CSV table of N, CA, C and O in Angstrom, one decimal:
chain,number,residue,atom,x,y,z
A,10,PRO,N,55.7,-107.2,24.3
A,10,PRO,CA,56.0,-106.6,25.6
A,10,PRO,C,56.3,-107.7,26.7
A,10,PRO,O,56.0,-108.9,26.4
A,11,ALA,N,56.8,-107.3,27.8
A,11,ALA,CA,57.2,-108.2,28.8
A,11,ALA,C,56.1,-109.1,29.3
A,11,ALA,O,55.9,-110.2,28.9
A,12,GLY,N,55.2,-108.6,30.2
A,12,GLY,CA,54.1,-109.5,30.7
A,12,GLY,C,53.2,-108.7,31.5
A,12,GLY,O,53.3,-107.4,31.6
A,13,VAL,N,52.3,-109.4,32.1
A,13,VAL,CA,51.2,-108.7,32.9
A,13,VAL,C,51.8,-107.9,34.1
A,13,VAL,O,51.4,-106.8,34.3
A,14,GLY,N,52.8,-108.5,34.7
A,14,GLY,CA,53.4,-107.8,35.9
A,14,GLY,C,54.0,-106.5,35.5
A,14,GLY,O,53.8,-105.5,36.1
A,15,SER,N,54.7,-106.5,34.3
A,15,SER,CA,55.4,-105.3,33.8
A,15,SER,C,54.3,-104.3,33.4
A,15,SER,O,54.5,-103.1,33.7
A,16,ALA,N,53.3,-104.7,32.8
A,16,ALA,CA,52.2,-103.8,32.4
A,16,ALA,C,51.5,-103.2,33.6
A,16,ALA,O,51.2,-102.0,33.6
A,17,LEU,N,51.2,-104.0,34.6
A,17,LEU,CA,50.6,-103.5,35.8
A,17,LEU,C,51.5,-102.5,36.5
A,17,LEU,O,51.0,-101.5,36.9
A,18,TYR,N,52.8,-102.8,36.6
A,18,TYR,CA,53.7,-101.8,37.2
A,18,TYR,C,53.7,-100.5,36.4
A,18,TYR,O,53.6,-99.5,37.0
A,19,ALA,N,53.8,-100.6,35.1
A,19,ALA,CA,53.9,-99.4,34.3
A,19,ALA,C,52.6,-98.6,34.5
A,19,ALA,O,52.6,-97.3,34.6
A,20,GLU,N,51.5,-99.2,34.5
A,20,GLU,CA,50.1,-98.6,34.6
A,20,GLU,C,49.9,-98.0,35.9
A,20,GLU,O,49.5,-96.8,36.1
A,21,VAL,N,50.1,-98.8,37.0
A,21,VAL,CA,49.7,-98.4,38.3
A,21,VAL,C,50.8,-97.7,39.1
A,21,VAL,O,50.5,-96.6,39.7
A,22,VAL,N,51.9,-98.3,39.2
A,22,VAL,CA,53.0,-97.7,40.0
A,22,VAL,C,53.7,-96.6,39.4
A,22,VAL,O,53.8,-95.5,39.9
A,23,ALA,N,54.2,-96.8,38.2
A,23,ALA,CA,55.0,-95.8,37.5
A,23,ALA,C,54.1,-94.7,36.8
A,23,ALA,O,54.6,-93.7,36.4
A,24,ARG,N,52.8,-95.1,36.7
A,24,ARG,CA,51.9,-94.2,36.0
A,24,ARG,C,52.3,-93.8,34.6
A,24,ARG,O,52.3,-92.6,34.2
A,25,ARG,N,52.8,-94.8,33.9
A,25,ARG,CA,53.3,-94.6,32.5
A,25,ARG,C,52.7,-95.7,31.6
A,25,ARG,O,53.4,-96.6,31.1
A,26,PRO,N,51.3,-95.7,31.4
A,26,PRO,CA,50.7,-96.8,30.6
A,26,PRO,C,51.2,-96.8,29.2
A,26,PRO,O,51.1,-97.8,28.5
A,27,ASP,N,51.7,-95.6,28.7
A,27,ASP,CA,52.2,-95.6,27.3
A,27,ASP,C,53.4,-96.5,27.1
A,27,ASP,O,53.6,-96.9,26.0
A,28,VAL,N,54.2,-96.8,28.1
A,28,VAL,CA,55.3,-97.7,28.0
A,28,VAL,C,54.9,-99.0,27.5
A,28,VAL,O,55.5,-99.5,26.5
A,29,PHE,N,53.9,-99.6,28.1
A,29,PHE,CA,53.5,-101.0,27.7
A,29,PHE,C,52.8,-100.9,26.3
A,29,PHE,O,53.0,-101.7,25.5
A,30,LYS,N,51.9,-99.9,26.2
A,30,LYS,CA,51.2,-99.8,24.9
A,30,LYS,C,52.1,-99.6,23.7
A,30,LYS,O,51.9,-100.1,22.7
A,31,THR,N,53.1,-98.7,23.9
A,31,THR,CA,54.1,-98.5,22.9
A,31,THR,C,54.8,-99.8,22.5
A,31,THR,O,55.1,-100.1,21.3
A,32,ALA,N,55.2,-100.5,23.5
A,32,ALA,CA,55.9,-101.8,23.3
A,32,ALA,C,55.0,-102.8,22.5
A,32,ALA,O,55.4,-103.5,21.6
A,33,ALA,N,53.7,-102.8,22.9
A,33,ALA,CA,52.8,-103.7,22.2
A,33,ALA,C,52.6,-103.3,20.8
A,33,ALA,O,52.6,-104.2,19.9
A,34,LEU,N,52.5,-102.0,20.5
A,34,LEU,CA,52.3,-101.6,19.2
A,34,LEU,C,53.6,-101.8,18.3
A,34,LEU,O,53.5,-102.1,17.1
A,35,SER,N,54.7,-101.7,19.0
A,35,SER,CA,56.0,-102.0,18.3
A,35,SER,C,56.0,-103.5,17.9
A,35,SER,O,56.5,-103.8,16.8
A,36,ASP,N,55.5,-104.4,18.7
A,36,ASP,CA,55.4,-105.8,18.4
A,36,ASP,C,54.5,-106.0,17.2
A,36,ASP,O,54.8,-106.8,16.3
A,37,VAL,N,53.4,-105.3,17.1
A,37,VAL,CA,52.5,-105.4,16.0
A,37,VAL,C,53.2,-104.9,14.7
A,37,VAL,O,53.1,-105.6,13.7
A,38,LEU,N,53.9,-103.8,14.8
A,38,LEU,CA,54.6,-103.3,13.6
A,38,LEU,C,55.6,-104.3,13.1
A,38,LEU,O,55.8,-104.6,11.9
A,39,ASP,N,56.3,-104.9,14.1
A,39,ASP,CA,57.3,-106.0,13.7
A,39,ASP,C,56.7,-107.2,13.1
A,39,ASP,O,57.3,-107.8,12.2
A,40,ALA,N,55.5,-107.6,13.6
A,40,ALA,CA,54.8,-108.8,13.0
A,40,ALA,C,54.4,-108.6,11.6
A,40,ALA,O,54.4,-109.5,10.8
A,41,PHE,N,54.0,-107.4,11.2
A,41,PHE,CA,53.5,-107.2,9.9
A,41,PHE,C,54.5,-106.8,8.9
A,41,PHE,O,54.3,-106.9,7.7
A,42,LYS,N,55.6,-106.3,9.3
A,42,LYS,CA,56.8,-106.0,8.4
A,42,LYS,C,56.3,-105.1,7.3
A,42,LYS,O,56.8,-105.2,6.2
A,43,THR,N,55.4,-104.2,7.5
A,43,THR,CA,55.0,-103.2,6.5
A,43,THR,C,55.3,-101.8,7.1
A,43,THR,O,55.6,-101.6,8.3
A,44,THR,N,55.2,-100.8,6.2
A,44,THR,CA,55.5,-99.5,6.7
A,44,THR,C,54.4,-98.9,7.6
A,44,THR,O,54.6,-98.1,8.4
A,45,ALA,N,53.1,-99.3,7.4
A,45,ALA,CA,52.0,-98.7,8.1
A,45,ALA,C,50.9,-99.7,8.3
A,45,ALA,O,49.8,-99.5,7.7
A,46,PRO,N,51.0,-100.7,9.2
A,46,PRO,CA,49.9,-101.6,9.4
A,46,PRO,C,48.7,-101.0,10.3
A,46,PRO,O,47.7,-101.5,10.3
A,47,LEU,N,49.0,-99.9,10.9
A,47,LEU,CA,48.0,-99.2,11.8
A,47,LEU,C,47.4,-98.0,11.0
A,47,LEU,O,48.1,-97.1,10.7
A,48,ALA,N,46.1,-98.1,10.8
A,48,ALA,CA,45.4,-97.1,10.0
A,48,ALA,C,45.0,-95.9,10.9
A,48,ALA,O,45.0,-94.8,10.4
A,49,ALA,N,44.7,-96.2,12.1
A,49,ALA,CA,44.2,-95.1,13.1
A,49,ALA,C,44.5,-95.6,14.5
A,49,ALA,O,44.6,-96.8,14.8
A,50,GLY,N,44.4,-94.6,15.4
A,50,GLY,CA,44.5,-94.9,16.8
A,50,GLY,C,43.4,-94.2,17.6
A,50,GLY,O,43.0,-93.1,17.2
A,51,PHE,N,42.8,-94.9,18.5
A,51,PHE,CA,41.7,-94.3,19.3
A,51,PHE,C,42.0,-94.5,20.8
A,51,PHE,O,42.5,-95.6,21.2
A,52,GLY,N,41.9,-93.5,21.6
A,52,GLY,CA,42.1,-93.6,23.0
A,52,GLY,C,41.4,-92.5,23.7
A,52,GLY,O,40.8,-91.6,23.1
A,53,ASN,N,41.5,-92.5,25.1
A,53,ASN,CA,40.8,-91.5,25.9
A,53,ASN,C,41.8,-90.8,26.8
A,53,ASN,O,41.4,-90.0,27.6
A,54,ARG,N,43.1,-91.0,26.6
A,54,ARG,CA,44.1,-90.3,27.4
A,54,ARG,C,45.2,-89.8,26.5
A,54,ARG,O,45.5,-90.4,25.5
A,55,PRO,N,45.9,-88.8,27.0
A,55,PRO,CA,47.1,-88.3,26.2
A,55,PRO,C,48.2,-89.4,26.0
A,55,PRO,O,48.9,-89.4,25.0
A,56,THR,N,48.3,-90.3,26.9
A,56,THR,CA,49.3,-91.4,26.8
A,56,THR,C,48.9,-92.3,25.6
A,56,THR,O,49.8,-92.9,25.0
A,57,ASP,N,47.6,-92.5,25.4
A,57,ASP,CA,47.2,-93.3,24.2
A,57,ASP,C,47.7,-92.6,22.9
A,57,ASP,O,48.2,-93.3,22.0
A,58,ALA,N,47.5,-91.3,22.8
A,58,ALA,CA,47.9,-90.6,21.6
A,58,ALA,C,49.4,-90.7,21.4
A,58,ALA,O,49.8,-90.8,20.3
A,59,ARG,N,50.1,-90.6,22.5
A,59,ARG,CA,51.6,-90.6,22.4
A,59,ARG,C,52.0,-92.0,21.9
A,59,ARG,O,52.9,-92.1,21.1
A,60,SER,N,51.4,-93.1,22.4
A,60,SER,CA,51.7,-94.4,22.0
A,60,SER,C,51.5,-94.6,20.5
A,60,SER,O,52.3,-95.1,19.8
A,61,TYR,N,50.3,-94.1,20.0
A,61,TYR,CA,50.0,-94.3,18.6
A,61,TYR,C,50.9,-93.4,17.7
A,61,TYR,O,51.3,-93.8,16.7
A,62,ALA,N,51.2,-92.2,18.2
A,62,ALA,CA,52.1,-91.4,17.4
A,62,ALA,C,53.5,-92.0,17.3
A,62,ALA,O,54.1,-92.0,16.2
A,63,LEU,N,54.0,-92.6,18.4
A,63,LEU,CA,55.3,-93.3,18.3
A,63,LEU,C,55.3,-94.5,17.4
A,63,LEU,O,56.3,-94.9,16.9
A,64,ALA,N,54.1,-95.1,17.2
A,64,ALA,CA,53.9,-96.2,16.3
A,64,ALA,C,53.7,-95.8,14.9
A,64,ALA,O,53.6,-96.6,14.0
A,65,GLY,N,53.7,-94.5,14.6
A,65,GLY,CA,53.6,-94.0,13.3
A,65,GLY,C,52.3,-93.6,12.8
A,65,GLY,O,52.1,-93.3,11.6
A,66,VAL,N,51.3,-93.6,13.7
A,66,VAL,CA,49.9,-93.2,13.2
A,66,VAL,C,49.9,-91.7,13.1
A,66,VAL,O,50.3,-91.0,14.0
A,67,PRO,N,49.5,-91.2,11.9
A,67,PRO,CA,49.5,-89.7,11.7
A,67,PRO,C,48.5,-89.0,12.6
A,67,PRO,O,47.5,-89.6,13.0
A,68,GLY,N,48.8,-87.8,12.9
A,68,GLY,CA,48.0,-87.0,13.8
A,68,GLY,C,46.5,-86.9,13.4
A,68,GLY,O,45.6,-87.0,14.2
A,69,ALA,N,46.3,-86.8,12.1
A,69,ALA,CA,44.9,-86.7,11.6
A,69,ALA,C,44.2,-88.0,11.7
A,69,ALA,O,42.9,-88.1,11.6
A,70,ALA,N,44.9,-89.1,12.0
A,70,ALA,CA,44.2,-90.4,12.2
A,70,ALA,C,44.4,-90.9,13.7
A,70,ALA,O,44.1,-92.0,14.0
A,71,ASN,N,44.8,-90.0,14.5
A,71,ASN,CA,45.0,-90.3,16.0
A,71,ASN,C,43.9,-89.6,16.7
A,71,ASN,O,43.9,-88.3,16.8
A,72,PHE,N,42.9,-90.3,17.2
A,72,PHE,CA,41.7,-89.7,17.8
A,72,PHE,C,41.6,-89.9,19.3
A,72,PHE,O,42.0,-90.9,19.8
A,73,SER,N,41.1,-88.8,19.9
A,73,SER,CA,40.8,-88.8,21.3
A,73,SER,C,39.3,-88.9,21.5
A,73,SER,O,38.6,-88.2,20.8
A,74,ILE,N,38.8,-89.8,22.3
A,74,ILE,CA,37.4,-90.0,22.5
A,74,ILE,C,37.0,-89.4,23.9
A,74,ILE,O,37.6,-89.8,24.9
A,75,ASP,N,36.1,-88.5,23.9
A,75,ASP,CA,35.8,-87.9,25.2
A,75,ASP,C,34.6,-88.6,25.9
A,75,ASP,O,34.1,-89.6,25.3
A,76,THR,N,34.2,-88.2,27.1
A,76,THR,CA,33.2,-88.9,27.8
A,76,THR,C,31.8,-88.9,27.2
A,76,THR,O,31.0,-89.8,27.5
A,77,ALA,N,31.6,-88.0,26.2
A,77,ALA,CA,30.3,-88.0,25.5
A,77,ALA,C,30.4,-88.9,24.3
A,77,ALA,O,29.4,-89.0,23.5
A,78,GLY,N,31.5,-89.5,24.0
A,78,GLY,CA,31.6,-90.4,22.8
A,78,GLY,C,32.0,-89.7,21.6
A,78,GLY,O,31.9,-90.3,20.5
A,79,ILE,N,32.5,-88.5,21.7
A,79,ILE,CA,32.9,-87.7,20.5
A,79,ILE,C,34.4,-88.0,20.3
A,79,ILE,O,35.2,-87.8,21.2
A,80,ALA,N,34.7,-88.4,19.0
A,80,ALA,CA,36.1,-88.6,18.7
A,80,ALA,C,36.7,-87.5,17.9
A,80,ALA,O,36.0,-87.0,17.0
A,81,THR,N,37.8,-86.9,18.3
A,81,THR,CA,38.4,-85.8,17.7
A,81,THR,C,39.8,-86.0,17.3
A,81,THR,O,40.6,-86.6,18.1
A,82,ALA,N,40.2,-85.7,16.0
A,82,ALA,CA,41.6,-85.9,15.6
A,82,ALA,C,42.4,-85.0,16.4
A,82,ALA,O,42.1,-83.8,16.7
A,83,LEU,N,43.6,-85.5,16.8
A,83,LEU,CA,44.4,-84.7,17.7
A,83,LEU,C,45.3,-83.7,17.0
A,83,LEU,O,45.6,-82.6,17.6
A,84,ARG,N,45.7,-83.9,15.8
A,84,ARG,CA,46.6,-83.0,15.1
A,84,ARG,C,46.2,-83.1,13.6
A,84,ARG,O,45.6,-84.0,13.2
A,85,GLY,N,46.7,-82.1,12.9
A,85,GLY,CA,46.5,-82.1,11.5
A,85,GLY,C,45.1,-81.7,11.1
A,85,GLY,O,44.5,-80.8,11.7
A,86,GLU,N,44.5,-82.3,10.1
A,86,GLU,CA,43.2,-82.0,9.6
A,86,GLU,C,42.1,-82.1,10.7
A,86,GLU,O,42.0,-83.2,11.2
A,87,PRO,N,41.5,-81.1,11.0
A,87,PRO,CA,40.4,-81.2,12.1
A,87,PRO,C,39.3,-82.0,11.6
A,87,PRO,O,38.8,-81.9,10.5
A,88,SER,N,38.8,-83.0,12.4
A,88,SER,CA,37.6,-83.8,12.1
A,88,SER,C,37.1,-84.3,13.4
A,88,SER,O,37.9,-84.5,14.4
A,89,ALA,N,35.8,-84.5,13.5
A,89,ALA,CA,35.2,-85.0,14.7
A,89,ALA,C,34.0,-85.8,14.2
A,89,ALA,O,33.4,-85.5,13.2
A,90,PHE,N,33.7,-86.9,15.0
A,90,PHE,CA,32.5,-87.6,14.7
A,90,PHE,C,32.0,-88.3,16.0
A,90,PHE,O,32.8,-88.4,17.0
A,91,SER,N,30.8,-88.6,16.1
A,91,SER,CA,30.2,-89.2,17.3
A,91,SER,C,30.1,-90.8,17.1
A,91,SER,O,29.9,-91.3,16.0
A,92,LEU,N,30.3,-91.5,18.2
A,92,LEU,CA,30.3,-92.9,18.2
A,92,LEU,C,28.8,-93.4,18.5
A,92,LEU,O,28.6,-94.6,18.7
A,93,GLU,N,27.9,-92.5,18.4
A,93,GLU,CA,26.5,-92.9,18.7
A,93,GLU,C,25.9,-93.7,17.5
A,93,GLU,O,26.2,-93.5,16.4
Protein backbone atom coordinates (compact mmCIF):
# COMPACT_ATOMS: atom_id res chain seq x y z
CA PRO A 1 0.00 0.00 0.00
CA ALA A 2 0.97 3.62 -0.38
CA GLY A 3 1.85 4.90 3.07
CA VAL A 4 0.71 6.23 6.40
CA GLY A 5 -0.72 9.41 4.88
CA SER A 6 -2.83 7.46 2.40
CA ALA A 7 -4.02 5.07 5.10
CA LEU A 8 -4.94 7.95 7.41
CA TYR A 9 -6.83 9.70 4.61
CA ALA A 10 -8.75 6.54 3.69
CA GLU A 11 -9.58 5.79 7.33
CA VAL A 12 -10.46 9.26 8.65
CA VAL A 13 -11.38 11.53 5.74
CA ALA A 14 -12.84 9.18 3.13
CA ARG A 15 -14.17 6.78 5.79
CA ARG A 16 -13.08 3.83 3.65
CA PRO A 17 -10.63 1.83 5.80
CA ASP A 18 -11.20 -1.19 3.58
CA VAL A 19 -9.26 0.52 0.76
CA PHE A 20 -5.97 0.40 2.67
CA LYS A 21 -6.62 -3.01 4.23
CA THR A 22 -7.52 -4.53 0.86
CA ALA A 23 -4.33 -3.13 -0.67
CA ALA A 24 -2.26 -4.50 2.23
CA LEU A 25 -3.84 -7.95 1.93
CA SER A 26 -3.22 -7.85 -1.82
CA ASP A 27 0.48 -7.25 -1.10
CA VAL A 28 0.49 -10.28 1.22
CA LEU A 29 -1.09 -12.41 -1.51
CA ASP A 30 1.52 -11.22 -4.01
CA ALA A 31 4.37 -11.94 -1.59
CA PHE A 32 3.38 -15.56 -1.02
CA LYS A 33 2.48 -16.41 -4.62
CA THR A 34 0.09 -19.13 -3.49
CA THR A 35 -3.60 -19.50 -4.05
CA ALA A 36 -4.64 -19.06 -0.41
CA PRO A 37 -2.05 -17.81 2.11
CA LEU A 38 -4.80 -16.39 4.33
CA ALA A 39 -6.61 -19.06 6.34
CA ALA A 40 -9.07 -16.75 8.10
CA GLY A 41 -10.00 -13.13 8.64
CA PHE A 42 -11.00 -11.48 11.91
CA GLY A 43 -12.41 -8.00 12.35
CA ASN A 44 -14.98 -5.92 14.15
CA ARG A 45 -16.42 -3.92 11.24
CA PRO A 46 -18.15 -4.73 7.95
CA THR A 47 -15.25 -3.12 6.11
CA ASP A 48 -12.89 -5.71 7.62
CA ALA A 49 -15.10 -8.51 6.30
CA ARG A 50 -15.18 -6.88 2.86
CA SER A 51 -11.38 -6.64 2.76
CA TYR A 52 -10.90 -10.28 3.71
CA ALA A 53 -13.55 -11.41 1.23
CA LEU A 54 -11.80 -9.49 -1.57
CA ALA A 55 -8.56 -11.20 -0.53
CA GLY A 56 -10.19 -14.59 -1.05
CA VAL A 57 -10.98 -15.61 2.52
CA PRO A 58 -14.10 -17.81 2.38
CA GLY A 59 -17.19 -16.63 4.26
CA ALA A 60 -17.07 -19.52 6.72
CA ALA A 61 -13.55 -18.38 7.71
CA ASN A 62 -14.36 -14.65 7.78
CA PHE A 63 -15.27 -13.77 11.37
CA SER A 64 -16.80 -10.74 13.01
CA ILE A 65 -15.90 -10.16 16.66
CA ASP A 66 -18.48 -8.34 18.76
CA THR A 67 -17.92 -6.24 21.88
CA ALA A 68 -18.42 -9.30 24.10
CA GLY A 69 -15.55 -11.10 22.34
CA ILE A 70 -17.77 -13.53 20.44
CA ALA A 71 -16.52 -14.36 16.95
CA THR A 72 -19.16 -15.34 14.41
CA ALA A 73 -18.65 -16.57 10.85
CA LEU A 74 -20.18 -14.06 8.47
CA ARG A 75 -21.40 -16.42 5.75
CA GLY A 76 -21.54 -20.06 4.96
CA GLU A 77 -21.39 -22.63 7.71
CA PRO A 78 -22.59 -21.02 10.93
CA SER A 79 -20.12 -21.17 13.78
CA ALA A 80 -19.33 -19.06 16.79
CA PHE A 81 -16.80 -19.16 19.58
CA SER A 82 -15.69 -16.98 22.45
CA LEU A 83 -12.23 -15.47 22.76
CA GLU A 84 -12.34 -15.84 26.56
